[in-house]
Short mmCIF file of C-alpha atoms in Angstrom, two decimals:
data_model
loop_
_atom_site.label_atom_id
_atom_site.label_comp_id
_atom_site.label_asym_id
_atom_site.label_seq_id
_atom_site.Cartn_x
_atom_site.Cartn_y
_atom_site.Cartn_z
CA UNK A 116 0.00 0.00 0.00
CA UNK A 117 2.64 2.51 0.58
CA UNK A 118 4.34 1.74 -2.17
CA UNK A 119 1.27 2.76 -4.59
CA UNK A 120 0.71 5.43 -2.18
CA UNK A 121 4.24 6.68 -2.79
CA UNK A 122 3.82 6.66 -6.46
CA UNK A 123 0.63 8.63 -6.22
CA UNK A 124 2.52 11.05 -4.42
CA UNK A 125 5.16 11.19 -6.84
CA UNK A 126 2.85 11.84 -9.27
CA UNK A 127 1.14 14.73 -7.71
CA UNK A 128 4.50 16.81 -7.14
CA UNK A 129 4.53 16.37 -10.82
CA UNK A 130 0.55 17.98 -11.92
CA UNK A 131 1.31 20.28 -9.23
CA UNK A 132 2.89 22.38 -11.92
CA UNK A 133 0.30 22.19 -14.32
CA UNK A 134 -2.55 22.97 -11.01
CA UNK A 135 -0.18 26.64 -10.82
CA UNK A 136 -0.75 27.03 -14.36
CA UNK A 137 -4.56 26.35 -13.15
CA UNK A 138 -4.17 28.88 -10.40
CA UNK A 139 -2.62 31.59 -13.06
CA UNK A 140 -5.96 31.52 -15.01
CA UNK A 141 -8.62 31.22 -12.69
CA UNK A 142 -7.61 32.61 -9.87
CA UNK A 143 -5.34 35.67 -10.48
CA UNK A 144 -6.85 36.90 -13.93
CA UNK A 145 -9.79 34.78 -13.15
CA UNK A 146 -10.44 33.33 -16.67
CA UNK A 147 -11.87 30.07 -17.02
CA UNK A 148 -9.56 28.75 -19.57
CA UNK A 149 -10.55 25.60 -20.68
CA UNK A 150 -7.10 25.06 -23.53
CA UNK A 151 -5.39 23.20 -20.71
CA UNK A 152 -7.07 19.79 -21.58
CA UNK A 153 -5.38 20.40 -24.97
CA UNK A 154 -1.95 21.79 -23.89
CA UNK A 155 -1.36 19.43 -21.01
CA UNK A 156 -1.54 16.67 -24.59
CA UNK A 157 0.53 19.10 -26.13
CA UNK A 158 3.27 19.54 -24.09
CA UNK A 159 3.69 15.75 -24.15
CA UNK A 160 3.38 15.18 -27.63
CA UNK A 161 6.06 17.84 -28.38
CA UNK A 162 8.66 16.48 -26.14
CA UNK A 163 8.14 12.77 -26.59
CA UNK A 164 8.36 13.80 -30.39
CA UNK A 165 11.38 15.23 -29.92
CA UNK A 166 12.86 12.44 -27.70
CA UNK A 167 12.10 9.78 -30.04
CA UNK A 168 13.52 11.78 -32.79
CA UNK A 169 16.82 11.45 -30.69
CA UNK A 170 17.20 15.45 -29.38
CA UNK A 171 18.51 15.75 -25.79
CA UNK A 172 14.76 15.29 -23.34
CA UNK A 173 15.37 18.45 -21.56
CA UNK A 174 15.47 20.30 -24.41
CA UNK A 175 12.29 18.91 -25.47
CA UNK A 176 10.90 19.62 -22.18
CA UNK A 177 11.92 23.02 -22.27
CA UNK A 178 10.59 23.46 -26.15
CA UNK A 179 7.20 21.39 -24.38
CA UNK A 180 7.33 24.85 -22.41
CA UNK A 181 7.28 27.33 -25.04
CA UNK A 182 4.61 25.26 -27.32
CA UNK A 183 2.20 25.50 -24.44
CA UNK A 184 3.29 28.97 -24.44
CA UNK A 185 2.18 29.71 -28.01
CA UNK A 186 -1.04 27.90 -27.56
CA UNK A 187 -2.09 29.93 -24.08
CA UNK A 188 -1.54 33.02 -26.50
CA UNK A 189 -3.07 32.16 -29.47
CA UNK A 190 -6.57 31.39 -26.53
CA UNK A 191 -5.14 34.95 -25.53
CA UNK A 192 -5.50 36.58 -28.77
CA UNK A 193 -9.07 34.45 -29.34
CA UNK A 194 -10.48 36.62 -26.92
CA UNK A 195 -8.79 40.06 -26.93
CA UNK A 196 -8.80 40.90 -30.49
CA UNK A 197 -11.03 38.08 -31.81
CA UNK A 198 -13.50 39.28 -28.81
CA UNK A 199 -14.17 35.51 -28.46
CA UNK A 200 -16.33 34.93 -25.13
CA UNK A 201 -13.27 33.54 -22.71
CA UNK A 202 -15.28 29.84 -22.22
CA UNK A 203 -15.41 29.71 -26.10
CA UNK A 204 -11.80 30.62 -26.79
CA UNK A 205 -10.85 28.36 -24.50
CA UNK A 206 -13.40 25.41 -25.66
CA UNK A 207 -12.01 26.40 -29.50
CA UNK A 208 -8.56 26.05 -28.54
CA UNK A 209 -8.97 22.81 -26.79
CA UNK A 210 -10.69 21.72 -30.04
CA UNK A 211 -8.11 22.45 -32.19
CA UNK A 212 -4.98 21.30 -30.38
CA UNK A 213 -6.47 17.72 -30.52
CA UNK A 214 -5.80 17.91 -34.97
CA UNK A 215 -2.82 19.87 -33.84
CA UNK A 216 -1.40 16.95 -31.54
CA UNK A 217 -2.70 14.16 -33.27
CA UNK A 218 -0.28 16.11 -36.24
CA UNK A 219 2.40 16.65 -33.90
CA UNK A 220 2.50 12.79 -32.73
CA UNK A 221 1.65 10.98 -35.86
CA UNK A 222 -0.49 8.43 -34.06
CA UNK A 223 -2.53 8.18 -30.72
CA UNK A 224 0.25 6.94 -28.43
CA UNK A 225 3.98 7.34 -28.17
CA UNK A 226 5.98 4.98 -26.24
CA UNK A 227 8.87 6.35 -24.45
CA UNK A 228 9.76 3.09 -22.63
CA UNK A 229 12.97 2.57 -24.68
CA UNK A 230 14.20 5.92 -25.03
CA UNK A 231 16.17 8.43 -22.58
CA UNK A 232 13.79 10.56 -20.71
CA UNK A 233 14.58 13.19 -18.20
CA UNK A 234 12.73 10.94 -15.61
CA UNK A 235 15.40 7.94 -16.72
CA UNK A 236 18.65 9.91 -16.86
CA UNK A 237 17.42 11.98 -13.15
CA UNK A 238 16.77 8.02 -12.00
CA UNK A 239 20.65 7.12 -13.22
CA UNK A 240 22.25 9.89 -11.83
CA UNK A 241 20.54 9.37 -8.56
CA UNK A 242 21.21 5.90 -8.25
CA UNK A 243 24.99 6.69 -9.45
CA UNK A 244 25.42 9.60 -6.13
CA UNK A 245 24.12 6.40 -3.44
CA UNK A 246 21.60 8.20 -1.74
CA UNK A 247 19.05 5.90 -1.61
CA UNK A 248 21.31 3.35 0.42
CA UNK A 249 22.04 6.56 3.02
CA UNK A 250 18.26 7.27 3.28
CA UNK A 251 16.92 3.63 3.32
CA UNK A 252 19.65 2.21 5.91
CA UNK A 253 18.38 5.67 8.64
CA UNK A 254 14.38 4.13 7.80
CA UNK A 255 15.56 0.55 8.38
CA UNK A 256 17.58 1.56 11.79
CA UNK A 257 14.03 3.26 12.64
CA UNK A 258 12.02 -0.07 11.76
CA UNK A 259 10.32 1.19 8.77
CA UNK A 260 12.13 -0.79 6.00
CA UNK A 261 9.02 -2.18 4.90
CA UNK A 262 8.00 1.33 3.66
CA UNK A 263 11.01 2.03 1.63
CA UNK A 264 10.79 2.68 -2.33
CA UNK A 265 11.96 1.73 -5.03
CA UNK A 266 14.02 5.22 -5.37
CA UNK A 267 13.66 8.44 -3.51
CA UNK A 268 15.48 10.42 -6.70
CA UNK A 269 12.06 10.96 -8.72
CA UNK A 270 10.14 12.73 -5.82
CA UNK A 271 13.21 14.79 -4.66
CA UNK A 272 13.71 15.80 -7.73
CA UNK A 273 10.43 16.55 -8.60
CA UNK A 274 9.70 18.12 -5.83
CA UNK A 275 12.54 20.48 -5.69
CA UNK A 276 11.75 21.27 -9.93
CA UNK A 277 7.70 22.03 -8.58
CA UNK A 278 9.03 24.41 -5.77
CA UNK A 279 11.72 26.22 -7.96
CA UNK A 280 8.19 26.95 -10.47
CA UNK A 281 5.93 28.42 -7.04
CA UNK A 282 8.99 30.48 -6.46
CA UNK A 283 9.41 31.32 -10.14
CA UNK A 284 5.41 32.42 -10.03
CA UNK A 285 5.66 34.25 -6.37
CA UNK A 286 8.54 36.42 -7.91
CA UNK A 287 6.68 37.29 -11.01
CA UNK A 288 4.15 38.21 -9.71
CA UNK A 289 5.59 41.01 -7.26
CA UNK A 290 6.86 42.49 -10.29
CA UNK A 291 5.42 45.41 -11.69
CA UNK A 292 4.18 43.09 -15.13
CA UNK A 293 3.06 40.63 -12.66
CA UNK A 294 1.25 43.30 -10.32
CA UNK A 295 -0.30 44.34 -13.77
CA UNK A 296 -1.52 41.16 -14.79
CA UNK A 297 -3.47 40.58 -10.56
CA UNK A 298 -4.88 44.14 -11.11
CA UNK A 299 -6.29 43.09 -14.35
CA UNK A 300 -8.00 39.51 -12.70
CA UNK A 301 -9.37 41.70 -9.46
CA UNK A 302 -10.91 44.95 -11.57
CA UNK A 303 -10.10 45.34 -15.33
CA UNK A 304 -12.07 48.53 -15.60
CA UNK A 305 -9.58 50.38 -12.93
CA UNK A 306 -6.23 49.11 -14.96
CA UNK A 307 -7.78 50.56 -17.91
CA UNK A 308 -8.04 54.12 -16.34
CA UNK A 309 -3.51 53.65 -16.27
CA UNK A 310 -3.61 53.49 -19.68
CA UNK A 311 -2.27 49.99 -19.52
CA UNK A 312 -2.92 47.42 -21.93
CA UNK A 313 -5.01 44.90 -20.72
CA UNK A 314 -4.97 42.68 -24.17
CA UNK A 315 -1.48 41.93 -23.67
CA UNK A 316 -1.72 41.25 -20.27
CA UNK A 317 -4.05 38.71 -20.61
CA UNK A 318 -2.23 37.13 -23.60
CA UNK A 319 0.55 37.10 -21.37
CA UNK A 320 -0.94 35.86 -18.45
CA UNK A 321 -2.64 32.85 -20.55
CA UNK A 322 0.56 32.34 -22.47
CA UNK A 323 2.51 31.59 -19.05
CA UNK A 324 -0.47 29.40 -17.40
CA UNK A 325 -0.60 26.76 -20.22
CA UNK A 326 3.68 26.55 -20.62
CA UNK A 327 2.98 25.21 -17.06
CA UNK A 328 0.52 22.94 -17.90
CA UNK A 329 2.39 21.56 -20.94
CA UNK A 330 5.99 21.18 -19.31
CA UNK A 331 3.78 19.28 -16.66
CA UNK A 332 2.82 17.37 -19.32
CA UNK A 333 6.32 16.29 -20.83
CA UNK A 334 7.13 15.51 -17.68
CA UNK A 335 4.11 12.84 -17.11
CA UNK A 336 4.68 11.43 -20.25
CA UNK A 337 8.14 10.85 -19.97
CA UNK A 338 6.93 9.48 -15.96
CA UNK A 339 4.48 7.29 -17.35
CA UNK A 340 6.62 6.41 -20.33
CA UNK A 341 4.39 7.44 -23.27
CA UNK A 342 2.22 10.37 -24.26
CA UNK A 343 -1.36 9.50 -25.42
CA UNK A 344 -3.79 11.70 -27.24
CA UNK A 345 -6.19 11.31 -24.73
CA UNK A 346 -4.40 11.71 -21.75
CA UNK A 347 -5.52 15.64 -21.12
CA UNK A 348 -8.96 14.48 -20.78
CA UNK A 349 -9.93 16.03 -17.46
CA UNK A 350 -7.18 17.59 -16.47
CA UNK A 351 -9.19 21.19 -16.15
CA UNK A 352 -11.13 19.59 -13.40
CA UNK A 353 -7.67 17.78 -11.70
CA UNK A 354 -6.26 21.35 -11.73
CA UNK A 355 -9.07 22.83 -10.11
CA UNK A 356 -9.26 20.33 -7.40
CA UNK A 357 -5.86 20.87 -6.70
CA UNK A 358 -6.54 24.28 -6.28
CA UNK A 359 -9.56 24.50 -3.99
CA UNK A 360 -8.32 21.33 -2.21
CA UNK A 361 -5.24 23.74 -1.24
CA UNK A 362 -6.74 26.53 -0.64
CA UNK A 363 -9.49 24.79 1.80
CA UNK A 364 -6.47 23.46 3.98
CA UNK A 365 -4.01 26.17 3.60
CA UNK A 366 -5.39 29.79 3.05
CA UNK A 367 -5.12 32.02 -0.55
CA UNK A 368 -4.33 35.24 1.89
CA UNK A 369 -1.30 36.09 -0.22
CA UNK A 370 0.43 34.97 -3.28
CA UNK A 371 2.97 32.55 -1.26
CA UNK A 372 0.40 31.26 0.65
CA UNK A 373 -1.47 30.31 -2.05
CA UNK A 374 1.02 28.62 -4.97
CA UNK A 375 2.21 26.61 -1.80
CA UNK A 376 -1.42 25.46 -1.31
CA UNK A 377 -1.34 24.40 -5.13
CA UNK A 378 1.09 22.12 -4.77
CA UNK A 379 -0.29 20.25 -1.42
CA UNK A 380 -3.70 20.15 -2.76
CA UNK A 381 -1.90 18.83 -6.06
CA UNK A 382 -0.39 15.74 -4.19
CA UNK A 383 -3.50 15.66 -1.53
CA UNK A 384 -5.66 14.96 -4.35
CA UNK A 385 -3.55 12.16 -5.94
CA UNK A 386 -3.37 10.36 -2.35
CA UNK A 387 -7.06 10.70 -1.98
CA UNK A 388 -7.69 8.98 -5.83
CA UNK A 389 -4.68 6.36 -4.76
CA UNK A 390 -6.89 5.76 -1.74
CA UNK A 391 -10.37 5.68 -3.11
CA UNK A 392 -9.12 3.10 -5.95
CA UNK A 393 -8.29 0.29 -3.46
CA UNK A 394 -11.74 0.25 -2.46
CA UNK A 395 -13.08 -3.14 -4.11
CA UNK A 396 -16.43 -1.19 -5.24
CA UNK A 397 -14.32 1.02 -7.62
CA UNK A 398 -12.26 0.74 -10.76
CA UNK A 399 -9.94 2.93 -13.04
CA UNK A 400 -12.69 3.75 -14.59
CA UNK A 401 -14.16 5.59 -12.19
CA UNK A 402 -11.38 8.14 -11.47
CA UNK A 403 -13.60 10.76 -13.58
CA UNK A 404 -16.75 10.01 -11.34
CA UNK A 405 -14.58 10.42 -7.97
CA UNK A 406 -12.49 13.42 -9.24
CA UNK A 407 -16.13 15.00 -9.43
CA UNK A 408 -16.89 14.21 -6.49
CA UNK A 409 -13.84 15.30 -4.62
CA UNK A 410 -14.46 19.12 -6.70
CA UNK A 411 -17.68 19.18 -4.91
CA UNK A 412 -17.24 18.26 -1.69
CA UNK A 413 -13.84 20.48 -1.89
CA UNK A 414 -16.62 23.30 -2.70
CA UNK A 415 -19.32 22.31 -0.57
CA UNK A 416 -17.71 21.44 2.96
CA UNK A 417 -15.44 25.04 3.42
CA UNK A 418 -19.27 26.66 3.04
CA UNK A 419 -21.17 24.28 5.56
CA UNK A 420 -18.06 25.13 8.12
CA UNK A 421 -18.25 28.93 7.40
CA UNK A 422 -22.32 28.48 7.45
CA UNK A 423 -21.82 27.45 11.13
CA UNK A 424 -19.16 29.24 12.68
CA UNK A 425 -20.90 32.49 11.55
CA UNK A 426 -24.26 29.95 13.26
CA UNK A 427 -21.83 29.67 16.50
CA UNK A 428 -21.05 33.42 16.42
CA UNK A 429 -24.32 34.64 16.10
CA UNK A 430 -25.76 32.10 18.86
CA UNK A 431 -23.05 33.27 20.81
CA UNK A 432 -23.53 37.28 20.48
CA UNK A 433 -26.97 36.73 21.20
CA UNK A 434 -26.01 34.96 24.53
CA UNK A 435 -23.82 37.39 25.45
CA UNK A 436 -26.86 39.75 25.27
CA UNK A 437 -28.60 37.59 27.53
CA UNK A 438 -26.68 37.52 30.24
CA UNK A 439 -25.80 41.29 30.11
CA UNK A 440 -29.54 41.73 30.41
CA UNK A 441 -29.83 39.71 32.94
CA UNK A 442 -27.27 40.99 34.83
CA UNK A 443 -28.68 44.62 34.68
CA UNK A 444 -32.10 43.33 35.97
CA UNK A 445 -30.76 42.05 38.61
CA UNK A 446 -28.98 45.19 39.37
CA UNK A 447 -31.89 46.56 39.07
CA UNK A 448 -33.86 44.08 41.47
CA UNK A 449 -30.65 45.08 44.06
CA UNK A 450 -30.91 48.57 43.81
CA UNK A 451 -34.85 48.96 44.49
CA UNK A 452 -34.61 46.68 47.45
CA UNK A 453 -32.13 48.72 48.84
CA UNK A 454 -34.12 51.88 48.34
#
């Protein structure tokens, strides 16, 4: 169990990147931008294209970057100068990128298992530097040998490569673009009056949100060791959960606060589908149904709380009145008897 539990977690570190480029569109320009079903596809097909083609893998990851770059633009561009509703530009772009992949990869699936991926070479150099002996021998002294992996080098890694990209995002955005591009998500109308240039802002904003999404991408392929046309299916709705998930436990108070919820509601999430698929009642095809589910309850249950602690307030404000009523009637009572 810990084992698959491990490897959910693993692969949560890894979406967490694409949930920030979630967070960048719907929560600081607050644009629901549906393209990152087809970019999350994108960035995979580009970079297992490229790796199969024999170019170095982190190259291709960082050229999966700039293609989900271009396509968060062109969505950009949809709706700024196309005046596009957001949804549809979104929905169109999404549309398109599945030609545009299926173009890019030449066939549905592309299997990575024989070629050098950036997940394989970080796995050999890893292995080479002995670490995993160092850690596993402390978790045996401590009795926990049975819940040692198979390799600690993927989630280090990983995890390190998802907190370089929060930092990378909570610097930006204290910039004076990135201030630009949070003014224009909170009131559009009141950057206008600055003269500033809302259109581009936007384009850049999308352009950045879906190179997250598609570098997450190249990086699941090359985890799962194959991109597949369909794999993006969804992942709007995983990004999302990551989000609110975070932001239920954690706080969105300020910018740090809230890319650092991101990524634990990014790995949350993947421990909670981990967990709900050992459950004999479901299957792997229900991982849609119970991603749902977790989105609403992830909505529902921060209200019910708020609902009654504001209850609990109120009760008690109204006590509080009570017994300072009571307590001048019976100063009151004290005073006449005295008299």
């Amino acid at each position: 169990m810990f084992t698959s539990l491990f490897g959910s977690v693993e692969a949560g570190v890894i979406y967490a990147i694409m949930a920030l480029g979630v967070y960048i569109s719907f929560r600081i320009l607050d644009f629901p931008d549906l393209t990152v079903d087809g970019s999350f596809v994108t960035g995979g097909a580009v970079a297992s294209v490229m790796i199969v083609s024999g170019i170095n893998p982190f190259i291709a990851t960082g050229c999966a970057f700039l293609a989900g770059f271009l396509a968060g633009c062109i969505t950009g561009l949809l709706h700024t100068k196309g005046k596009i509703n957001p949804l549809l530009s979104g929905i169109l772009m999404m549309t398109a990128l599945y030609s545009v992949n299926l173009r890019i990869m030449g066939k549905p699936n592309v299997p990575l298992l024989a070629e050098d991926t950036v997940i394989t070479i970080i796995s050999k150099w890893w292995n080479h530097l002995g670490i995993d002996q160092a850690i596993n021998h402390w978790l045996e002294l401590a009795g926990l040998g049975a819940y040692v992996p198979k390799t600690w080098g993927i989630f280090i890694i990983m995890l390190v490569l998802a907190y370089c990209m929060k930092k990378l995002i909570d610097w930006f955005m204290r910039t004076e673009i990135g201030l630009s591009i949070r003014a224009v998500g909170d009131n559009e109308n009141m950057i206008k009056t600055f003269s500033a240039n809302t259109d581009w802002l936007k384009v850049l904003g999308l352009g950045l949100s879906n190179a997250f999404v598609a570098f997450s991408g190249a990086l699941i392929a090359q985890y799962n060791g194959f991109n597949d046309i369909g794999m993006g299916i969804g992942m709007i709705v995983i990004g999302l959960a990551s989000v609110i998930i975070g932001e239920a436990i954690i706080g969105d108070k300020t910018i740090i606060r809230a890319t650092a919820a991101v990524i634990v509601g990014a790995i949350i999430y993947r421990i909670i589908i981990g967990l709900a698929l050992r459950i004999q009642f479901f299957d792997t095809g229900d991982m849609k149904l119970i991603t749902a589910a977790i989105v609403v309850l992830a909505l529902i249950v921060p209200q019910l709380i708020e609902q009654y602690r504001r209850h609990q307030m109120k009760k008690q404000r109204v006590l509080m009145r009570i017994r300072a009523a009571t307590d001048r009637g019976e100063t009151d009572a004290g005073i006449k008897s005295n008299l």
